[in-house]
CSV table of C-alpha atoms in Angstrom, one decimal:
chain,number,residue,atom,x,y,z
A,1,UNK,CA,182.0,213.5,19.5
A,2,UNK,CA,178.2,214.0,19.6
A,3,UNK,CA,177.8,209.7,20.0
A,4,UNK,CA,179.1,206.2,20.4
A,5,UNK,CA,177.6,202.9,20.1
A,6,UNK,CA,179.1,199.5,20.1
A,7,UNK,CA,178.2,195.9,19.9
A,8,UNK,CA,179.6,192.5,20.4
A,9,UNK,CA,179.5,190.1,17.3
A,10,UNK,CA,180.4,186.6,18.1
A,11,UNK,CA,180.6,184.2,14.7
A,12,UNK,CA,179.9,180.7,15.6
A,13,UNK,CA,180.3,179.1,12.7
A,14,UNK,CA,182.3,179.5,9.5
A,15,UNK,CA,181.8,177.4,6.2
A,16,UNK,CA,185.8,176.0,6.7
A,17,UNK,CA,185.4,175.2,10.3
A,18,UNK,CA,182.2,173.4,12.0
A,19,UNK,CA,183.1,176.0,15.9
A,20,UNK,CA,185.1,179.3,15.8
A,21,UNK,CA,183.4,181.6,18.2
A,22,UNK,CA,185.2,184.6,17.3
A,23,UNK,CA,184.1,188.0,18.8
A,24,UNK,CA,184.4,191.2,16.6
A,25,UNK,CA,183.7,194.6,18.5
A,26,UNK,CA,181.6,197.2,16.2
A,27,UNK,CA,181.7,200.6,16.7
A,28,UNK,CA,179.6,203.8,15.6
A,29,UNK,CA,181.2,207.2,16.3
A,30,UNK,CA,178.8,210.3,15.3
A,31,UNK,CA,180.5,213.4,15.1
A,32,UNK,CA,179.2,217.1,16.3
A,33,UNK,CA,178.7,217.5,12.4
A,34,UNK,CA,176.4,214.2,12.2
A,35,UNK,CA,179.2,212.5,10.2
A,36,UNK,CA,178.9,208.9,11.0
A,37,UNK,CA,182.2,206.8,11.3
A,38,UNK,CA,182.4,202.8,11.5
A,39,UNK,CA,184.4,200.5,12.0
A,40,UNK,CA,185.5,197.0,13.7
A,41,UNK,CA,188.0,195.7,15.9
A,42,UNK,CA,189.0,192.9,17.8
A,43,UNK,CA,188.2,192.6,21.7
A,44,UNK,CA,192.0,193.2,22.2
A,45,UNK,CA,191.9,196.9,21.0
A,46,UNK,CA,188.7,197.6,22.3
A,47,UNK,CA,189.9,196.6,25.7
A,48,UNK,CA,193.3,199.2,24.6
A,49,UNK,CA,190.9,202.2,23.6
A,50,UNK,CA,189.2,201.4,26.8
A,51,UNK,CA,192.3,201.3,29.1
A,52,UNK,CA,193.8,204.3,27.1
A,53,UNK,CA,190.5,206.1,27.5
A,54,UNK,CA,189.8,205.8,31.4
A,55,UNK,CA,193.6,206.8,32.1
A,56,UNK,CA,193.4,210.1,29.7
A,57,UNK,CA,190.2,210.7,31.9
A,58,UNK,CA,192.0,210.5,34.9
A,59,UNK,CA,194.9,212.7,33.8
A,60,UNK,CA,192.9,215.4,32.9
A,61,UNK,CA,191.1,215.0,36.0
A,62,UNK,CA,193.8,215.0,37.8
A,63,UNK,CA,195.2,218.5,36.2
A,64,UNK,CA,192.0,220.0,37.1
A,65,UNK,CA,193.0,219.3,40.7
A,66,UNK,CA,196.5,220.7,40.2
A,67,UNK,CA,196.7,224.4,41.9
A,68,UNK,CA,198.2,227.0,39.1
A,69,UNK,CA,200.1,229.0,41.2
């Protein structure tokens, strides 16, 4: 993963309803290779691939601390 970027989309209004505030999450990954990935997702899973993220962080940090032998 070379980069990520995100942003938070909020639609106010829709031609069907006059209020919907709905937040969308965008995200741009950039590979080493300079491939370019997007995509969206809802708050929800972006608050998942957070949590999931920060705890693999802190498993492999806590694996580093773990004596071998």
């Amino acid at each position: 993963l070379q980069s990520m970027r995100f942003r938070v989309d909020v639609t106010i209004m829709s031609s069907s309803m006059n209020r919907v505030l709905k937040p969308s999450v965008l995200m741009q990954l950039t590979n080493t290779e300079g491939e370019v990935y997007q995509f969206e997702m809802t708050p929800a899973q972006f608050h998942k691939l957070r949590y999931s993220t920060a705890r693999l962080i802190k498993e492999l940090d806590n694996v580093d601390k773990t004596p071998i032998l």
